[in-house]
XYZ file of C-alpha atoms in Angstrom:
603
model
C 0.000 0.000 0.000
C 1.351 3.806 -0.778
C 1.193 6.180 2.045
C 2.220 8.465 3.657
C 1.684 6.536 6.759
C 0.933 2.787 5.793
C -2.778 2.024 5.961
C -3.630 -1.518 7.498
C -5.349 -3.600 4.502
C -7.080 -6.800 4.902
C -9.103 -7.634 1.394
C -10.637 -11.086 0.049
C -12.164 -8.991 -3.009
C -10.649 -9.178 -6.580
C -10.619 -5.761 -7.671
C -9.750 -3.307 -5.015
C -8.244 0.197 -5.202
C -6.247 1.387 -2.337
C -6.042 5.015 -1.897
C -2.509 7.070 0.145
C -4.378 9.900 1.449
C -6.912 12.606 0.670
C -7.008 15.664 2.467
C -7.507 19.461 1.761
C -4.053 19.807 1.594
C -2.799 16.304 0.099
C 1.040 15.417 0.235
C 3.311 13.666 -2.230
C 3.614 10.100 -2.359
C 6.425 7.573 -1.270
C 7.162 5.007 -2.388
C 6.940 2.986 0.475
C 4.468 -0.521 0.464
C 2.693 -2.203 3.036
C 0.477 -5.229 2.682
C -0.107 -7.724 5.702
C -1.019 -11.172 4.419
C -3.235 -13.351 4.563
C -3.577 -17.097 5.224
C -3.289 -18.611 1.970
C -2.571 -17.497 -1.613
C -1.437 -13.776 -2.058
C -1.129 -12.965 -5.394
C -0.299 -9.123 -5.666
C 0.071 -6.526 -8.247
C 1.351 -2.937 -7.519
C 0.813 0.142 -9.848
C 3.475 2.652 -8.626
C 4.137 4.787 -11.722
C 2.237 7.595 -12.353
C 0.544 8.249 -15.676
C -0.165 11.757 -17.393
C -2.631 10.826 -19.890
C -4.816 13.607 -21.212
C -8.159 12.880 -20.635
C -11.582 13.262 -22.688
C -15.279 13.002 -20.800
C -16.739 11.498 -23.741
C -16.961 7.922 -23.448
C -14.802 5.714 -25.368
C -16.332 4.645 -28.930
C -15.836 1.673 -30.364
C -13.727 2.593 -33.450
C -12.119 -0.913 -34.104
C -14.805 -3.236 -34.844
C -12.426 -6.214 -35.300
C -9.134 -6.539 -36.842
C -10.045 -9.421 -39.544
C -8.022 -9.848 -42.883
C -11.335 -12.003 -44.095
C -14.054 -9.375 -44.058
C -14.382 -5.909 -45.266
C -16.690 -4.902 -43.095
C -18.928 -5.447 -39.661
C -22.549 -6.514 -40.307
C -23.990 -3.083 -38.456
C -21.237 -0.960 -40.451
C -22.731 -0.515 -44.002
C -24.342 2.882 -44.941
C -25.519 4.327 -48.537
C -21.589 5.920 -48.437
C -20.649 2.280 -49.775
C -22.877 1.942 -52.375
C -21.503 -0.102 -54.767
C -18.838 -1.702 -53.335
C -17.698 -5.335 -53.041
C -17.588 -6.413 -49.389
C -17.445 -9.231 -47.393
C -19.639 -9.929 -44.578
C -19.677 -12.579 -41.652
C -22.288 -13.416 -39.057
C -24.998 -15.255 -37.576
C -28.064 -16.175 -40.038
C -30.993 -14.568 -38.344
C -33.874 -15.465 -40.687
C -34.199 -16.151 -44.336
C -37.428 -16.195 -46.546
C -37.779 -18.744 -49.403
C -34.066 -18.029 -49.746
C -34.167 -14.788 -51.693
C -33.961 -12.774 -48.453
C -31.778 -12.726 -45.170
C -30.980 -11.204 -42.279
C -27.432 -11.892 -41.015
C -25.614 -10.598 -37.545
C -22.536 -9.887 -35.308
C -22.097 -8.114 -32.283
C -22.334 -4.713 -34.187
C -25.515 -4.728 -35.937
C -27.488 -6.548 -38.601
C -27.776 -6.414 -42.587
C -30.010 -7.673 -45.107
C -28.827 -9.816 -47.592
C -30.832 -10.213 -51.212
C -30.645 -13.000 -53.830
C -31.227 -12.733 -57.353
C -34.348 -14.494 -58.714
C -32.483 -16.345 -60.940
C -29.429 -17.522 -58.475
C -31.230 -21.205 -57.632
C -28.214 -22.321 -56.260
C -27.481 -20.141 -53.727
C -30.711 -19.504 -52.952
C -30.698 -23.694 -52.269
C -27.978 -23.153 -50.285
C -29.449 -20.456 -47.465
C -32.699 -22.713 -47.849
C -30.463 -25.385 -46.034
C -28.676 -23.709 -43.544
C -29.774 -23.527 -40.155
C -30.505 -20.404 -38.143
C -27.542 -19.169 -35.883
C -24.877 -21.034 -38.133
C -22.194 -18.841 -38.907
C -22.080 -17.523 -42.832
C -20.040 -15.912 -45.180
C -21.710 -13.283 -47.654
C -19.750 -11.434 -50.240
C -21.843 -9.273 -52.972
C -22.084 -5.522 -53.796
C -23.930 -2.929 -51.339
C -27.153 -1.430 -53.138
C -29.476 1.365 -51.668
C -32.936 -0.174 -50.701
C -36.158 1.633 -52.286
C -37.765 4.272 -50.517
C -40.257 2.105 -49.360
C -38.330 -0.420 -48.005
C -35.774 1.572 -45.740
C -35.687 0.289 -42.173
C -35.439 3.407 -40.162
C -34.317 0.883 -36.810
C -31.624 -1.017 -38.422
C -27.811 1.254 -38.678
C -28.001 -0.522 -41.773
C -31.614 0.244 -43.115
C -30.858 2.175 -45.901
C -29.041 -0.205 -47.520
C -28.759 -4.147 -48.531
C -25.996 -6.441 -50.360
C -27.182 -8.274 -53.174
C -24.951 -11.625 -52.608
C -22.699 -13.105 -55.334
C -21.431 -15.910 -53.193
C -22.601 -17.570 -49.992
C -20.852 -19.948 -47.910
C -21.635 -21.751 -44.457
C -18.509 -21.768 -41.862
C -20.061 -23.296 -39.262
C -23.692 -25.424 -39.519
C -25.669 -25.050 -36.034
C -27.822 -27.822 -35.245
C -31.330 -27.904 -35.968
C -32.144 -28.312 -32.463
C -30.894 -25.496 -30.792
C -32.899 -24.619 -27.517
C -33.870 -21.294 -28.382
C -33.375 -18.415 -31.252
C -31.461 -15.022 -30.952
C -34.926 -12.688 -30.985
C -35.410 -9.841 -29.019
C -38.829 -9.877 -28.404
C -39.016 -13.088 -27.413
C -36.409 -14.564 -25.403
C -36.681 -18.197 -22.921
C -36.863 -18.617 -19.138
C -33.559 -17.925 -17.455
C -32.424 -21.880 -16.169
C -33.087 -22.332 -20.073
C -30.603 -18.713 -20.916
C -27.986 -20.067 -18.142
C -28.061 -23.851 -19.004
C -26.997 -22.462 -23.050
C -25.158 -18.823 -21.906
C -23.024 -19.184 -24.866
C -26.192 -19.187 -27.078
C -28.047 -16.440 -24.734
C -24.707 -14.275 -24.980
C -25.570 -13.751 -28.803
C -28.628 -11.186 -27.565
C -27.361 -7.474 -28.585
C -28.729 -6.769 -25.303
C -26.208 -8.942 -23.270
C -23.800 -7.346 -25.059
C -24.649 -4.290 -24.593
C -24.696 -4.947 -21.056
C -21.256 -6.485 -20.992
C -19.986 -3.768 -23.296
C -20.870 -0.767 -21.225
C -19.356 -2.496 -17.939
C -16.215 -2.474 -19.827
C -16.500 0.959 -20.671
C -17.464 1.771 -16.957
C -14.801 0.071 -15.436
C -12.019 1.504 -17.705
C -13.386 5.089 -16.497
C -13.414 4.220 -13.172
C -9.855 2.762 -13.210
C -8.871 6.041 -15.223
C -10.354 8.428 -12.343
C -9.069 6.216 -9.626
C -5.183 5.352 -10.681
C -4.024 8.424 -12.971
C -6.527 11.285 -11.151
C -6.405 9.902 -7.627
C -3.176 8.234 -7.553
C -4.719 5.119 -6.201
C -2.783 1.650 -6.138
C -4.695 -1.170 -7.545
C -4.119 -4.679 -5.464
C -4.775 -8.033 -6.713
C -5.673 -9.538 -3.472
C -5.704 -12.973 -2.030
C -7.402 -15.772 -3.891
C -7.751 -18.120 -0.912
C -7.851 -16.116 2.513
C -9.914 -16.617 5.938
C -13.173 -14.460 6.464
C -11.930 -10.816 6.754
C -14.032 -7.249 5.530
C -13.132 -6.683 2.303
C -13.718 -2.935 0.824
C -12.618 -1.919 -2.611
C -11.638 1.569 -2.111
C -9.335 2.633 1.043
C -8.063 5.590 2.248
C -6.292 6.802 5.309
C -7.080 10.409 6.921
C -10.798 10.808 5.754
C -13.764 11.958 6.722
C -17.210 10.626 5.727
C -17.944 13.843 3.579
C -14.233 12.959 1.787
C -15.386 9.260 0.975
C -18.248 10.600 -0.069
C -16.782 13.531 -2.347
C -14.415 10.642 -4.088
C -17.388 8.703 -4.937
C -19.660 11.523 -6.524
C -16.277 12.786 -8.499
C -15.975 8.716 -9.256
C -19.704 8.629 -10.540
C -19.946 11.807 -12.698
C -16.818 10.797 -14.392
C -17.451 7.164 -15.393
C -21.345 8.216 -16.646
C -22.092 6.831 -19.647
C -22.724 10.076 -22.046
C -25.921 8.440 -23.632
C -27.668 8.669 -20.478
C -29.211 11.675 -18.631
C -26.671 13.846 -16.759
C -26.220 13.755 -13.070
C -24.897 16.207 -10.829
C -23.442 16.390 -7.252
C -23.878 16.873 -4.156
C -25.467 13.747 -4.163
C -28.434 14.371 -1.363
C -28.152 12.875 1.863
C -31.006 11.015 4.576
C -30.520 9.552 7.664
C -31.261 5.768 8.504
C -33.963 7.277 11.184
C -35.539 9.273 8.297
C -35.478 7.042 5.603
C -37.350 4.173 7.261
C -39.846 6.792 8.735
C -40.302 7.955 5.680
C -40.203 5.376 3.242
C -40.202 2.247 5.136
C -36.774 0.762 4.004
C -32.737 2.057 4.075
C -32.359 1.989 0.531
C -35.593 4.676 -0.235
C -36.189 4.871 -4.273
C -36.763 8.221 -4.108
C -37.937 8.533 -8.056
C -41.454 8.976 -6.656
C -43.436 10.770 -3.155
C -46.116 8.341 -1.860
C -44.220 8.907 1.599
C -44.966 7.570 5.099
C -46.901 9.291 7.788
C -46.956 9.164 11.271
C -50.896 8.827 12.063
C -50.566 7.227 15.324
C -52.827 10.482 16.920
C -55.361 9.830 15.007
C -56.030 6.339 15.531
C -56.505 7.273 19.128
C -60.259 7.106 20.460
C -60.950 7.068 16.877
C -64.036 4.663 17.287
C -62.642 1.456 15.321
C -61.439 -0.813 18.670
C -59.069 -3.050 16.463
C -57.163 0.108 15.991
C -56.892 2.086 19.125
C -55.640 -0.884 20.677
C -53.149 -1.509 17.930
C -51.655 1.654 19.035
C -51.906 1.744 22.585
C -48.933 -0.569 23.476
C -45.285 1.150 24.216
C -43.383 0.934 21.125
C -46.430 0.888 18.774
C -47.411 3.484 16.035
C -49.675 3.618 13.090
C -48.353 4.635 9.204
C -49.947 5.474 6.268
C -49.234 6.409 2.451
C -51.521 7.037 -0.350
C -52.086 6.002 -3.674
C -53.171 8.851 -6.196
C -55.902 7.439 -8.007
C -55.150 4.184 -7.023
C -59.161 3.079 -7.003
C -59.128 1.534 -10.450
C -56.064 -0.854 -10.385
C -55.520 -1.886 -6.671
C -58.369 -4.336 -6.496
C -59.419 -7.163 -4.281
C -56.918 -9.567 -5.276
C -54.102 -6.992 -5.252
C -55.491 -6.404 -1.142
C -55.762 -10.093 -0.621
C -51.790 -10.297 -1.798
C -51.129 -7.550 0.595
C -52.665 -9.349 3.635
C -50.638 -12.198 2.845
C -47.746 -10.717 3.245
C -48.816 -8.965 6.335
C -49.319 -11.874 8.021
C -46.954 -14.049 7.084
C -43.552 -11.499 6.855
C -44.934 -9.077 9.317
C -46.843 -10.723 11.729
C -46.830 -7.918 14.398
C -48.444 -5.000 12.096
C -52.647 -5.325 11.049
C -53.426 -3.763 7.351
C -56.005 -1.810 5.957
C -56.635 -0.757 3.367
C -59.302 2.293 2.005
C -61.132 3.531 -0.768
C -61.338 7.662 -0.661
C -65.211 8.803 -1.713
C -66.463 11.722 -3.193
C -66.673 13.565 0.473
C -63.466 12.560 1.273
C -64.637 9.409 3.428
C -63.531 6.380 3.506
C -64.510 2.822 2.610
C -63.359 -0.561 3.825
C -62.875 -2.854 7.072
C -63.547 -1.061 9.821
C -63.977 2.131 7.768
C -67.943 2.366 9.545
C -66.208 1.866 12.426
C -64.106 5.091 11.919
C -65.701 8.340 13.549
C -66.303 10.461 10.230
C -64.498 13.209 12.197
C -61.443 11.357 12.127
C -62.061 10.086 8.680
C -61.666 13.760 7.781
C -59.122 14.710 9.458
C -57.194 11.351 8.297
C -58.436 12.325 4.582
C -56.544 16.007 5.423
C -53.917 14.967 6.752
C -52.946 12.752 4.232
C -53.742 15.266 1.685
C -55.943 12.660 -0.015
C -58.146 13.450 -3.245
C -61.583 11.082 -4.915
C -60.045 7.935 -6.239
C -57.042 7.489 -4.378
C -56.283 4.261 -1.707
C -55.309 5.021 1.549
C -52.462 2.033 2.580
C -52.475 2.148 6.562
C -50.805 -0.297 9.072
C -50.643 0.007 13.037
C -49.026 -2.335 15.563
C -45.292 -2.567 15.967
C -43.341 0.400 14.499
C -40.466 -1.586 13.200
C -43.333 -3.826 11.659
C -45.710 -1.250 10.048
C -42.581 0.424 8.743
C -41.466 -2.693 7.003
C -44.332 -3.835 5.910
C -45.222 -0.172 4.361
C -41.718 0.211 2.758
C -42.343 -3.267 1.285
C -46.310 -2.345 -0.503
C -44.981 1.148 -1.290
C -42.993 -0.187 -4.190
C -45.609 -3.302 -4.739
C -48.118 -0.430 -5.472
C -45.834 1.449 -7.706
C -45.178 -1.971 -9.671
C -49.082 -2.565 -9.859
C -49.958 0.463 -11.556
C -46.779 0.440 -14.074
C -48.364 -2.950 -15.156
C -51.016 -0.676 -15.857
C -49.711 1.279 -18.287
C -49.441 4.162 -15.482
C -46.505 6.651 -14.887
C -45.136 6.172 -11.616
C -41.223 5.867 -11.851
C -39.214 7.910 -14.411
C -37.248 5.184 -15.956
C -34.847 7.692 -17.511
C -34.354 8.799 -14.093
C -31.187 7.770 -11.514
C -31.684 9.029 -8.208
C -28.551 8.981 -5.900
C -29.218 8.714 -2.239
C -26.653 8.560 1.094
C -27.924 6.970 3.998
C -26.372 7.734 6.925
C -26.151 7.440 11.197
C -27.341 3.746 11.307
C -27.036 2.053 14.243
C -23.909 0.498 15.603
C -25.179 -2.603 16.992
C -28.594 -4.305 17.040
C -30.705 -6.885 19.237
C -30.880 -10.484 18.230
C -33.552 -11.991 19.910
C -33.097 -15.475 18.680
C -29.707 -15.983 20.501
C -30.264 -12.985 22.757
C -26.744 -11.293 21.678
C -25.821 -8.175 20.261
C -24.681 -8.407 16.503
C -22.875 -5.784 14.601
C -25.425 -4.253 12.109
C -22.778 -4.393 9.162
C -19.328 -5.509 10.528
C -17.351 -4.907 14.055
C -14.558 -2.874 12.341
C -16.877 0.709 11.814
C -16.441 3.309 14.119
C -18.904 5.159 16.081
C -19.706 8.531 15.481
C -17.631 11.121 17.853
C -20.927 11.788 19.762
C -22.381 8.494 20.312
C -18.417 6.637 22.014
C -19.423 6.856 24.843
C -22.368 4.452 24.198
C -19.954 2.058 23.823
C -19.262 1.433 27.432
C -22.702 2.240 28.408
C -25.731 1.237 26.295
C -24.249 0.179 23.041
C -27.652 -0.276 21.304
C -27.552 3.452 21.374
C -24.601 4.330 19.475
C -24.621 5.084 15.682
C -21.914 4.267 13.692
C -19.777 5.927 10.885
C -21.211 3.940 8.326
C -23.087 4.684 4.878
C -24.721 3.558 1.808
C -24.979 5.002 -1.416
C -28.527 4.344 -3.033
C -29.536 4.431 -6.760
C -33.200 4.127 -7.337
C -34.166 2.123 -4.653
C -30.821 -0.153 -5.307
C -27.944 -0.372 -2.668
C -24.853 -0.089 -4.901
C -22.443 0.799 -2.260
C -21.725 0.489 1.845
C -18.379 1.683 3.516
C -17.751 3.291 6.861
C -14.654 5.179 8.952
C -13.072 2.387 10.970
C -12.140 1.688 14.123
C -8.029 2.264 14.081
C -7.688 2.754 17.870
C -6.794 -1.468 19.296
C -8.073 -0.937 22.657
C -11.717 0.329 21.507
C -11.273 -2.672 19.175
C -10.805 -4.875 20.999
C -13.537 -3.577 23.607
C -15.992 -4.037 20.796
C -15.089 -7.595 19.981
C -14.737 -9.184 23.044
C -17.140 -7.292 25.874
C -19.884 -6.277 23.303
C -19.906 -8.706 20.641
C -18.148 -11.568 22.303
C -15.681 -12.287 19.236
C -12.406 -14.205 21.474
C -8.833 -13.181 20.458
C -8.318 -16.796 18.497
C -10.486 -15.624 15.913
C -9.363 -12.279 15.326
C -6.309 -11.734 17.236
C -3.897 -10.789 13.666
C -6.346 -7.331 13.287
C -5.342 -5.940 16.716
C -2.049 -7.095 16.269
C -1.651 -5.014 13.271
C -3.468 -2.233 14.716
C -1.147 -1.918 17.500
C 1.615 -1.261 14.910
C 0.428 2.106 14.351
C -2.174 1.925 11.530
C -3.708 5.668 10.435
C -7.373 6.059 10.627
C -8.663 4.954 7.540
C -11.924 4.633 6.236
C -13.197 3.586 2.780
C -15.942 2.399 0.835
C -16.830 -0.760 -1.532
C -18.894 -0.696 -4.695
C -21.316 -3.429 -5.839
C -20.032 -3.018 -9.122
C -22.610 -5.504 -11.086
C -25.489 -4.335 -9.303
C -24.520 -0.653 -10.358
C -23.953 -1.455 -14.033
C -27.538 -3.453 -13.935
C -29.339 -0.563 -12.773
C -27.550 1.806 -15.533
C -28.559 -0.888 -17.733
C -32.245 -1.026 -17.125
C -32.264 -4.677 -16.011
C -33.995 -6.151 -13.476
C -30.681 -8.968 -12.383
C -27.331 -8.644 -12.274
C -27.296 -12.213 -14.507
C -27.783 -9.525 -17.085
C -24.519 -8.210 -16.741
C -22.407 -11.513 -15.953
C -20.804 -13.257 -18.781
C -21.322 -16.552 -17.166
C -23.663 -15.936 -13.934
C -24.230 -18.563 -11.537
C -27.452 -20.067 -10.331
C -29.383 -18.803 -7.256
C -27.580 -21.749 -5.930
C -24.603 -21.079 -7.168
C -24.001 -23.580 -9.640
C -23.051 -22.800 -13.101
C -25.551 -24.411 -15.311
C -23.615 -24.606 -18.770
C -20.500 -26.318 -17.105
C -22.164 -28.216 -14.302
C -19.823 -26.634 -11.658
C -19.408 -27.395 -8.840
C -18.504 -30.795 -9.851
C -16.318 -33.730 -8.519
C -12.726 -33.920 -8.268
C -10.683 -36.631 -9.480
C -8.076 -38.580 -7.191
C -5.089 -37.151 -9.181
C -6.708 -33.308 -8.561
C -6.980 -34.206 -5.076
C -3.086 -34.934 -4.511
C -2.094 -32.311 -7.259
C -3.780 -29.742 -4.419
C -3.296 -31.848 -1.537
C -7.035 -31.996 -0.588
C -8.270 -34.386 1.989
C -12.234 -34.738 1.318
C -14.322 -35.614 4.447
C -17.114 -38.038 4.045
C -20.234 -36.638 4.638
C -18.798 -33.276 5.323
C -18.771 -30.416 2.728
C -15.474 -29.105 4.348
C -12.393 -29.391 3.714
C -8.696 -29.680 5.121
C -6.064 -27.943 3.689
C-alpha cells in the first residue's frame, strides 16, 4: 500500500483500489508498500508509476470493430456511403425467406442480404442452412427503395445483393432457443446455453458498457487519484473486504471521491447527473419510506398517524396503538381506485401476516366527500375520517395504505407495498417511476449494533470494524444499542450499490468491541489488533457493488444480465455443471483431503 503513513489492509475482493491519502491539503507520495497477508494465496500486483494521460469526458467509442483480414466490413457498419462496393460480410443467419432474403448478424448490428431471382443455387444453399450457423456473404452494397428503408436497423438504408454464400459453421437444428429480441426463454433455459443467450445485442450491450465503466473508473481512480490497484488474495480466511481505502478521511471525503468517481465514469448516452449527491438519515429514511435503501424517483411517503387512531371509534385500531413501542403509518395512492383491487389487497394481507406478523393492514377507498370505505372504515368516527383524509392530503379515487401495531413492523411492511403499489400500476400502463431517471441517495447514522432476539446477543449491524460517530463513544461502554456508527450507503433508485464506513483504528476500543460487546475471542481475530497496535492511520473507505450498479444503468432487473457466465441462485453454473467432482489425481495435485459426509475441507 502507498502512504504516507501505511494504511492496514485486509481484502478477500478481486478488484480493489487502495487510496494514500486525501485531504484538503494532500502530500506527495512515497514510495513505500505495506500489505499484511493473509492465510493462503497472495497474489499481488502494484501500480506505482504515475501516468499523465490527457483525458476526454466522452466515453470511449468503439472505433475498431475487429481486426479481420477475411471481411471488409462489420454486419452493423454498411451505410448508402458504400454503395456499390464489393464487401465481405460474416455473421450469424438470423432469418431467411424462401431463400431470396436474409438477415445476417454480429455483435455490431445486422444487414439484409438479397438473392437474385435467378441464383437457384445459392438460394438452395441459405434454404439449407440452419438459423444461428455462422455464414459468409460477399456481394455488392445497393441502396434499398424508398419504401423499403428500415429506419431501426444502422443498416436500413441499404442491402448487399450476394454473389457468393458460404456456411462456416452449420448449427444444429435443435438449438434450444433463437437469438430474438422480443421473445427470449426462461432464465435456467438462458444459463443452461449462456453461450447461445450471450448472442442477444442486449447482453452485449450490457457487458460492453461495464467495460467501458470500469475503464473510467480505473482512469479516475489510478491516474486522477493516484490510487494503487491490489490483486488480493485468492484463498484467505473471512476478513471485511472494501474496494476503495483511504487513510485520513472523513465521511464527507469518501463521499466527495465517490460523486467525483460517478460523474466521471457516466455513460454520455444517459441523462446527466450532478453532485452533491443528497443525503437522509437511517432514522428518516425508514420513517419515511419504510426501508434504508428509499427509491426516491417517486413521493407516496410515510406518515406518522398514530394520533389519530386514538379514540378514533374502530377498537381493532386504538388498541393496535396503545402498546409502548407501537405506532400507526400510512401512504396514499393517487388514483389508485381503479387498479388496486381485491386480489391486489388479498396479496397484501398475505404478506402482512406471514412477513410481518406484528403490524394489522387496511386498506381504504377515498369517496367523493373525502370518506372512507373498507374494514372497519364504519367503524371510523367520520371526524377522524376527515381529518385522516386532510392529513394525508388525499383526493376522490385514491387508496389510503395504513398499518398500526409494531413500528419496526408497520414500517417494514409499508416500505415493502410502497414499491408493490408502484409496480401494480406500471403494469397498468401508469406513470409512476421515471425510468430515464437515476436518483442517488446517502444513507447515513445507522445504528452500531442491534438486538438479536433469537440468541439474545448483540450483533454488529454491518461488521465490528466501523467506528462510532464522535458523539455516540461513549455508548460504547454504556448502552451500546444506542450508538450510531460511521457507516453509509450510497442508493440508486431504490438499489444499494455501495456500503463503507470510517473504521475503528484505535486497538483498545477494538478490541472492547469484539470481546465485551460482541463476544468475538482473540483466536479468531487476534492478527487485526495485532496489526493495529503497529500504528495503523485512521482509515476509512468504501466498496462498490459493481454488477449491481452497471444493472441498474442498464435497465435490467438482475445482475445475470450483466455476468458473462452468472451462476445459479444456488450457485451452480448451469452450462459447465460446476461445482462438480474432483478426481483422485486433482486431489493430490492440491493436496485436498475430502471428508465423508462433510462439505469441508482440510487444507
Amino acid at each position: 500500500m502507498i502512504s504516507r503513513v501505511p494504511v492496514l489492509r485486509f481484502v478477500e475482493r478481486p478488484w480493489s483500489f487502495l487510496y494514500p491519502r486525501r485531504c484538503m491539503q494532500r502530500s506527495a507520495l512515497n514510495n513505500s508498500v505495506w500489505l499484511l497477508g493473509n492465510a493462503g494465496v497472495t497474489t499481488t500486483r502494484v501500480f506505482t508509476r504515475s501516468l499523465k494521460i490527457k483525458r476526454s469526458s466522452d466515453y470511449m467509442t468503439v472505433t475498431n470493430k475487429g481486426r479481420s483480414s477475411v471481411k471488409t466490413h462489420t454486419c452493423g457498419e454498411l451505410r448508402d456511403s458504400h454503395e456499390g462496393q464489393q464487401v465481405i460480410l460474416r455473421g450469424y443467419l438470423q432469418y431467411q425467406r424462401m431463400g431470396k432474403f436474409a438477415i445476417i448478424r454480429d455483435a455490431f448490428g445486422k444487414t439484409q442480404v438479397i438473392i437474385r431471382e435467378e441464383d437457384i443455387h445459392l438460394q438452395k444453399e441459405i434454404i439449407n442452412t440452419n438459423f444461428e450457423s455462422y455464414v459468409e456473404v460477399t456481394g455488392v452494397v445497393h441502396l434499398r427503395p424508398v419504401y423499403q428503408i428500415n429506419k431501426s436497423m444502422s443498416t436500413g438504408e441499404v442491402e448487399v445483393l450476394a454473389t457468393t454464400y458460404q456456411v462456416l459453421n452449420q448449427a444444429r437444428s435443435d438449438l434450444p432457443f433463437l437469438i430474438r429480441d422480443y421473445s427470449k426463454p426462461k432464465e435456467p433455459l438462458r444459463l443452461k446455453f449462456r453461450y447461445l443467450d450471450l448472442r442477444h445485442s442486449e447482453l452485449q450491450a450490457n457487458l460492453r458498457l461495464k467495460s467501458q465503466v470500469a475503464k473510467k473508473m480505473r482512469d479516475f481512480l489510478q491516474d486522477k487519484e493516484g490510487f494503487v490497484e491490489i490483486t488480493t488474495p485468492t484463498l484467505s480466511i473471512n476478513t471485511p473486504g472494501l474496494d476503495i481505502e483511504m487513510s485520513d478521511v472523513t465521511i464527507e471525503d469518501v463521499k466527495q471521491l465517490v460523486e467525483d468517481l460517478v460523474i466521471y465514469a457516466w455513460p454520455p448516452h444517459l441523462p446527466p447527473i450532478s453532485s452533491p449527491f443528497p443525503s437522509i438519515t437511517y432514522s428518516e429514511a425508514l420513517t419515511l419510506y419504510g426501508t434504508d435503501k428509499p427509491d426516491t424517483r417517486f413521493d407516496w411517503k410515510l406518515q406518522d398517524v398514530t394520533h389519530l387512531l386514538k379514540n378514533c371509534g374502530a377498537s381493532v385500531l386504538e388498541n393496535a396503538v396503545l402498546m409502548s413501542g407501537n405506532s400507526a403509518y400510512s401512504f396514499i395512492i393517487p388514483q389508485g381506485q381503479d387498479y388496486i383491487n381485491r386480489k391486489v389487497v388479498s396479496a397484501w394481507e398475505d404478506v402482512a401476516q406471514k412477513e410481518h406478523s406484528e403490524a394489522g393492514l387496511s386498506v381504504f377507498k377515498v369517496d367523493s366527500n373525502l370518506m372512507l370505505k373498507g374494514p372497519n372504515a364504519k367503524k371510523i368516527f367520520p371526524d377522524r375520517q376527515t381529518q385522516l383524509s386532510k392529513t394525508l392530503e388525499t383526493q376522490v379515487g385514491d387508496i389510503m395504505v395504513l398499518a398500526a401495531g409494531c413500528t419496526n413492523s408497520v414500517l417494514g411492511l409499508l416500505g415493502k407495498l410502497r414499491l408493490q403499489a408502484a409496480n401494480v400500476l406500471e403494469k397498468a400502463g401508469i406513470h409512476v417511476r421515471n425510468p430515464c431517471s437515476f436518483n442517488f441517495l446517502w444513507v447515513v447514522d445507522f445504528p452500531l449494533f442491534e438486538y438479536e432476539p433469537d440468541s439474545g446477543k448483540i450483533m454488529a449491524v454491518h461488521h465490528p470494524f466501523t467506528l462510532p460517530r464522535k458523539d455516540d463513544v461513549d455508548y460504547l461502554y454504556t448502552d451500546p444499542l444506542k450508538a450510531r456508527s460511521q457507516h453509509y450507503d450510497l442508493v440508486l433508485n431504490g438499489c444499494e450499490v455501495g456500503g463503507g464506513s470510517i473504521r475503528i483504528h484505535d486497538p483498545s476500543m477494538q478490541r472492547y468491541v469484539l470481546q465485551k460487546i460482541l463476544g468475538i475471542g482473540e483466536k479468531s481475530l487476534g492478527f487485526l489488533n495485532e496489526a493495529l497496535d503497529s500504528g495503523a492511520p485512521p482509515h476509512g473507505g468504501i466498496a462498490l457493488g459493481f454488477d449491481r450498479y452497471i444493472a441498474e444503468l442498464c435497465g435490467s432487473n438482475s445482475i445475470r444480465d450483466v455476468i458473462a457466465f452468472p451462476k445459479s441462485i444456488e450457485g451452480r453454473c448451469l452450462m459447465s455443471g460446476a461445482p462438480g467432482d474432483i478426481t483422485e489425481e486433482e486431489k493430490q495435485l492440491y493436496n485436498l483431503i475430502v471428508k465423508s459426509n462433510s462439505v469441508k475441507k482440510d487444507f
